[in-house]
Amino acid sequence: MKELRFLLYILFMALTVVSCGGGDDDDEGSGGTPDTPSANVNKNTVTTTNAVTRLEFPRVKGGRNRILVYRTGDKYGINYCVEWDADKKSQRWSCYQMYQGWRGNAGRYDPQTNPGNHPNERQYPYDPNLPASERWEEDYFYGSYFNGARFDHGHICPSADRQYSKEANYQTFYMTNMQPQYNKFNAKLWAEMEARVRKWTPTAKGDTLFVCKGGTIDSEENILTRIQGKLIVPKYFYMALLLKIKGQYRAIAFWAENENRDRGNESLRQFAISIDELERRTDIDFFCNLPDDIENRVESSYNTSVWGLK
């Protein structure tokens, strides 16, 4: 009997090791899972793609919302991901990772000379896998004005963050990665925030900056207008940032109004908030794949000095 119990115990331990091992490296990315397993009641459930378990992902909304995963045919695998609202025909957020090796000099894709799959050479490419019924029939960004000011194609995952290959850069110009932004907002304050994200990108192997960015599309009070009564223009834009350095985590968020004025010279410190506060404003559960104890700690507060914000 003792021998039987011992054999059963050995069999149980072997099955446990098998069930806990493996995983899709392509979907994990760099630093994709915490070092110490712990309770996590709000993590994403895998339905169609393992990518939703990556740390940059917020809790997915489900329903008529698609998770779009953009991959490149190289060692990097996943380029960035999008939650696309098929009813609103609008992007809710883009999320991606920044770590050693993501920089390069591939150059910026030019939609003026490379029309992609649009019938109009001026226009940006559509995601070829997105059904026509779930996107607008034309590019309403072009020629759009509100209160006398025009809107830009505001990248959420920016071109400058994806210079390691021409394919990766091209994918950032998909309309699913765009939101209408006032030119002065896009070229000044938003650009300053994007530059800061690149500055915070770790250089040590294994360290990672997890990024989730988007515009407010879910409540009318946070929508500025709709171009031609269709395309949503968010009133606010945000960035949720989780930094992993030597196995330790810290987080911070930015929140800024989409305004037609130059605020590029203002201190980014005044736009910084905690992840918890960003969740209250957006009703999005960021970094839900972190173990609950780490998530609760890093999302509840932030220190602008530690992040170098003055």
Coordinates of C-alpha atoms in Angstrom, one line a residue:
M1 CA 0.0 0.0 0.0
K2 CA 2.8 2.4 0.9
E3 CA 4.5 1.6 -2.5
L4 CA 1.2 2.3 -4.3
R5 CA 0.7 5.7 -2.5
F6 CA 4.3 6.6 -3.4
L7 CA 3.7 5.8 -7.0
L8 CA 0.5 7.8 -7.1
Y9 CA 2.3 10.7 -5.5
I10 CA 5.1 10.6 -8.2
L11 CA 2.5 10.4 -11.0
F12 CA 0.6 13.5 -9.5
M13 CA 3.8 15.5 -9.3
A14 CA 4.7 14.6 -12.9
L15 CA 1.3 15.7 -14.2
T16 CA 1.6 19.0 -12.2
V17 CA 4.9 19.8 -13.8
V18 CA 3.6 19.1 -17.3
S19 CA 0.4 21.2 -16.8
C20 CA 2.4 24.2 -15.5
G21 CA 5.1 24.2 -18.1
G22 CA 5.3 25.3 -21.8
G23 CA 3.4 28.3 -23.1
D24 CA 3.4 30.3 -26.3
D25 CA 6.6 32.3 -26.2
D26 CA 5.4 34.5 -29.1
D27 CA 2.4 35.5 -27.0
E28 CA 4.4 36.0 -23.9
G29 CA 6.9 38.5 -25.3
S30 CA 9.7 39.9 -23.1
G31 CA 8.9 39.9 -19.4
G32 CA 5.4 38.8 -20.3
T33 CA 4.5 37.1 -17.0
P34 CA 5.3 38.0 -13.4
D35 CA 8.2 36.2 -11.7
T36 CA 6.2 35.0 -8.7
P37 CA 2.8 33.3 -9.2
S38 CA 0.0 34.6 -7.0
A39 CA -3.8 35.0 -6.9
N40 CA -5.3 36.8 -9.8
V41 CA -9.1 37.0 -9.8
N42 CA -9.5 39.6 -12.6
K43 CA -7.1 38.2 -15.2
N44 CA -8.2 37.8 -18.9
T45 CA -9.6 34.5 -19.9
V46 CA -8.2 33.1 -23.2
T47 CA -10.9 32.7 -25.8
T48 CA -9.4 33.2 -29.3
T49 CA -5.8 34.3 -28.6
N50 CA -3.2 33.8 -25.9
A51 CA -2.0 37.3 -26.4
V52 CA -4.7 38.5 -23.9
T53 CA -2.5 37.1 -21.1
R54 CA 0.3 39.5 -21.8
L55 CA 1.0 42.1 -19.1
E56 CA 0.3 45.1 -21.3
F57 CA -3.3 44.0 -21.8
P58 CA -6.2 45.5 -19.9
R59 CA -9.2 43.4 -19.2
V60 CA -11.0 42.8 -22.5
K61 CA -14.5 44.1 -22.8
G62 CA -16.0 41.1 -24.7
G63 CA -19.2 41.2 -26.7
R64 CA -18.9 43.0 -30.0
N65 CA -15.3 44.0 -29.4
R66 CA -12.5 42.4 -31.4
I67 CA -9.0 41.8 -30.2
L68 CA -6.7 42.5 -33.2
V69 CA -3.2 41.1 -32.9
Y70 CA -0.6 42.4 -35.3
R71 CA 2.4 40.2 -35.9
T72 CA 5.5 40.6 -38.0
G73 CA 7.4 37.9 -39.8
D74 CA 10.5 38.2 -37.7
K75 CA 11.9 37.4 -34.3
Y76 CA 9.7 40.0 -32.5
G77 CA 6.4 38.2 -33.2
I78 CA 3.7 40.4 -31.8
N79 CA 4.0 44.0 -32.9
Y80 CA 1.0 45.5 -31.0
C81 CA -2.6 44.7 -30.2
V82 CA -5.9 46.6 -30.4
E83 CA -9.4 46.4 -28.9
W84 CA -11.7 47.4 -31.7
D85 CA -15.4 48.2 -30.9
A86 CA -17.3 46.8 -33.9
D87 CA -20.5 48.8 -33.1
K88 CA -18.8 52.1 -32.6
K89 CA -16.3 51.3 -35.4
S90 CA -13.7 52.8 -33.2
Q91 CA -10.5 51.8 -31.4
R92 CA -10.6 51.6 -27.6
W93 CA -6.9 51.1 -27.1
S94 CA -3.6 49.8 -28.5
C95 CA -1.2 48.0 -26.2
Y96 CA 2.4 46.8 -26.8
Q97 CA 5.8 46.2 -25.2
M98 CA 9.0 48.3 -25.3
Y99 CA 12.3 46.7 -24.4
Q100 CA 15.9 46.2 -25.6
G101 CA 16.1 45.7 -29.4
W102 CA 12.9 47.5 -30.5
R103 CA 14.7 50.5 -31.9
G104 CA 16.0 50.7 -35.4
N105 CA 16.0 52.9 -38.5
A106 CA 13.5 51.3 -40.8
G107 CA 12.0 54.6 -41.7
R108 CA 8.5 56.0 -41.6
Y109 CA 5.8 54.6 -43.9
D110 CA 4.4 57.4 -46.1
P111 CA 0.7 57.0 -46.9
Q112 CA 1.0 59.8 -49.5
T113 CA 3.2 57.7 -51.8
N114 CA 2.2 54.2 -50.6
P115 CA -1.6 53.9 -50.7
G116 CA -1.8 50.4 -49.2
N117 CA -5.2 48.9 -49.8
H118 CA -7.2 52.1 -49.9
P119 CA -8.8 53.2 -53.2
N120 CA -7.7 56.7 -52.5
E121 CA -3.9 57.2 -52.5
R122 CA -4.1 59.9 -49.9
Q123 CA -5.7 57.6 -47.4
Y124 CA -4.3 55.3 -44.7
P125 CA -4.5 51.5 -45.1
Y126 CA -7.3 49.4 -43.5
D127 CA -6.5 46.3 -41.5
P128 CA -7.1 43.8 -44.3
N129 CA -8.6 41.3 -41.8
L130 CA -11.3 43.7 -40.5
P131 CA -14.7 43.0 -42.1
A132 CA -16.0 46.0 -44.1
S133 CA -19.2 45.9 -42.0
E134 CA -17.2 46.7 -38.9
R135 CA -15.3 49.8 -40.2
W136 CA -16.3 53.1 -41.8
E137 CA -16.6 53.1 -45.5
E138 CA -14.1 55.9 -46.0
D139 CA -11.4 57.8 -44.1
Y140 CA -13.3 60.6 -42.3
F141 CA -10.1 62.0 -40.9
Y142 CA -9.3 63.8 -44.1
G143 CA -10.6 67.3 -44.4
S144 CA -12.2 67.1 -41.0
Y145 CA -12.5 70.3 -38.9
F146 CA -14.2 71.2 -35.6
N147 CA -14.4 74.7 -34.3
G148 CA -12.1 75.9 -37.1
A149 CA -9.3 73.4 -36.4
R150 CA -8.4 70.2 -38.3
F151 CA -7.9 66.7 -36.9
D152 CA -4.8 64.5 -37.5
H153 CA -4.6 60.8 -37.8
G154 CA -3.4 60.4 -34.3
H155 CA -1.2 57.2 -33.9
I156 CA -1.9 55.3 -30.7
C157 CA 1.1 53.0 -31.1
P158 CA 3.3 55.5 -32.7
S159 CA 5.4 55.1 -35.9
A160 CA 8.6 56.1 -33.9
D161 CA 8.1 53.2 -31.5
R162 CA 8.2 50.7 -34.3
Q163 CA 11.3 51.3 -36.3
Y164 CA 12.8 47.9 -36.1
S165 CA 11.3 46.8 -39.5
K166 CA 9.3 48.3 -42.4
E167 CA 6.5 45.8 -41.8
A168 CA 6.1 46.8 -38.1
N169 CA 6.1 50.5 -39.1
Y170 CA 3.6 50.0 -41.8
Q171 CA 1.2 48.2 -39.4
T172 CA 1.1 51.3 -37.1
F173 CA -0.6 53.2 -40.0
Y174 CA -3.6 50.9 -39.9
M175 CA -6.8 52.9 -39.3
T176 CA -7.4 50.6 -36.4
N177 CA -4.5 52.3 -34.7
M178 CA -5.8 55.8 -35.3
Q179 CA -7.9 58.3 -33.4
P180 CA -8.7 61.9 -34.4
Q181 CA -6.5 64.4 -32.6
Y182 CA -6.3 68.1 -32.9
N183 CA -3.1 68.9 -34.8
K184 CA -1.7 71.0 -31.9
F185 CA -2.4 68.3 -29.4
N186 CA -1.0 65.5 -31.6
A187 CA 2.2 67.4 -32.6
K188 CA 2.9 68.9 -29.2
L189 CA 1.7 67.4 -26.0
W190 CA 1.0 63.9 -27.2
A191 CA 4.3 63.9 -29.0
E192 CA 6.1 64.9 -25.8
M193 CA 4.4 62.0 -24.0
E194 CA 5.4 59.6 -26.7
A195 CA 9.0 60.8 -26.5
R196 CA 8.9 60.2 -22.7
V197 CA 7.7 56.6 -23.3
R198 CA 10.7 56.0 -25.5
K199 CA 13.0 57.5 -23.0
W200 CA 11.7 55.2 -20.3
T201 CA 12.2 52.1 -22.5
P202 CA 14.6 49.8 -20.6
T203 CA 17.9 48.8 -22.1
A204 CA 18.8 45.8 -19.9
K205 CA 17.8 42.4 -21.1
G206 CA 14.7 41.1 -19.5
D207 CA 13.4 44.6 -18.4
T208 CA 10.2 45.7 -20.1
L209 CA 7.9 48.7 -20.4
F210 CA 4.3 47.6 -20.9
V211 CA 2.2 50.3 -22.6
C212 CA -1.6 50.7 -23.1
K213 CA -2.9 53.9 -24.8
G214 CA -6.1 55.2 -26.2
G215 CA -8.9 57.7 -26.3
T216 CA -12.2 57.9 -24.5
I217 CA -15.0 56.5 -26.6
D218 CA -17.3 54.9 -24.0
S219 CA -19.3 57.8 -22.5
E220 CA -20.9 60.7 -24.2
E221 CA -19.4 63.2 -21.7
N222 CA -15.9 62.0 -22.8
I223 CA -16.6 62.3 -26.5
L224 CA -15.7 65.7 -28.2
T225 CA -17.7 65.2 -31.3
R226 CA -18.4 62.8 -34.2
I227 CA -17.0 63.6 -37.6
Q228 CA -20.0 63.7 -40.1
G229 CA -22.0 62.2 -37.2
K230 CA -20.0 59.0 -37.4
L231 CA -16.4 58.8 -36.5
I232 CA -15.9 59.4 -32.7
V233 CA -13.4 62.1 -31.6
P234 CA -12.3 61.4 -28.1
K235 CA -12.3 64.3 -25.7
Y236 CA -9.4 62.8 -23.6
F237 CA -6.4 60.6 -24.3
Y238 CA -4.5 58.5 -21.9
M239 CA -1.4 56.3 -21.4
A240 CA -1.1 53.5 -18.9
L241 CA 2.5 52.5 -18.3
L242 CA 3.9 49.5 -16.3
L243 CA 7.7 49.3 -15.9
K244 CA 9.5 46.1 -15.0
I245 CA 13.1 46.6 -13.8
K246 CA 15.0 43.6 -12.3
G247 CA 11.8 41.8 -11.5
Q248 CA 10.3 44.9 -9.7
Y249 CA 7.3 46.8 -11.0
R250 CA 6.1 50.4 -10.9
A251 CA 3.3 52.1 -12.8
I252 CA 2.1 55.6 -13.8
A253 CA -0.6 57.0 -16.2
F254 CA -1.0 60.2 -18.3
W255 CA -4.4 61.8 -18.9
A256 CA -4.8 64.8 -21.2
E257 CA -7.6 66.7 -22.9
N258 CA -7.7 66.7 -26.7
E259 CA -7.5 70.5 -27.1
N260 CA -6.7 72.8 -30.0
R261 CA -3.8 74.6 -28.2
D262 CA -0.1 74.1 -27.8
R263 CA 0.7 72.6 -24.4
G264 CA 4.0 70.9 -25.5
N265 CA 6.1 73.1 -23.2
E266 CA 4.2 72.3 -20.1
S267 CA 5.5 69.9 -17.5
L268 CA 4.3 66.3 -18.0
R269 CA 4.0 66.0 -14.2
Q270 CA 0.7 67.8 -14.2
F271 CA -0.8 65.2 -16.5
A272 CA 0.4 62.2 -14.4
I273 CA -2.2 60.2 -12.4
S274 CA -2.3 56.8 -10.8
I275 CA -3.5 53.7 -12.7
D276 CA -6.4 53.5 -10.2
E277 CA -7.5 57.0 -11.0
L278 CA -7.2 56.3 -14.7
E279 CA -9.4 53.2 -14.2
R280 CA -12.1 55.4 -12.5
R281 CA -12.1 57.8 -15.4
T282 CA -12.1 55.2 -18.2
D283 CA -13.9 52.2 -16.6
I284 CA -11.0 50.0 -18.0
D285 CA -9.2 47.5 -15.8
F286 CA -5.5 48.0 -16.7
F287 CA -2.8 45.4 -16.2
C288 CA -5.3 42.9 -15.0
N289 CA -2.9 40.0 -15.7
L290 CA -0.6 41.0 -12.9
P291 CA -1.0 39.0 -9.7
D292 CA -3.5 40.9 -7.5
D293 CA -1.0 41.8 -4.7
I294 CA 1.4 43.4 -7.2
E295 CA -1.5 45.0 -9.2
N296 CA -3.0 46.6 -6.1
R297 CA 0.3 48.0 -4.9
V298 CA 1.6 49.5 -8.2
E299 CA -1.8 50.9 -9.4
S300 CA -2.7 52.7 -6.2
S301 CA 0.0 55.4 -6.2
Y302 CA 2.8 56.8 -8.3
N303 CA 5.9 58.9 -7.7
T304 CA 6.7 61.5 -10.3
S305 CA 10.3 61.9 -9.0
V306 CA 11.1 58.3 -9.5
W307 CA 9.9 58.6 -13.1
G308 CA 12.0 61.8 -13.5
L309 CA 9.1 64.1 -14.0
K310 CA 9.7 67.7 -12.7

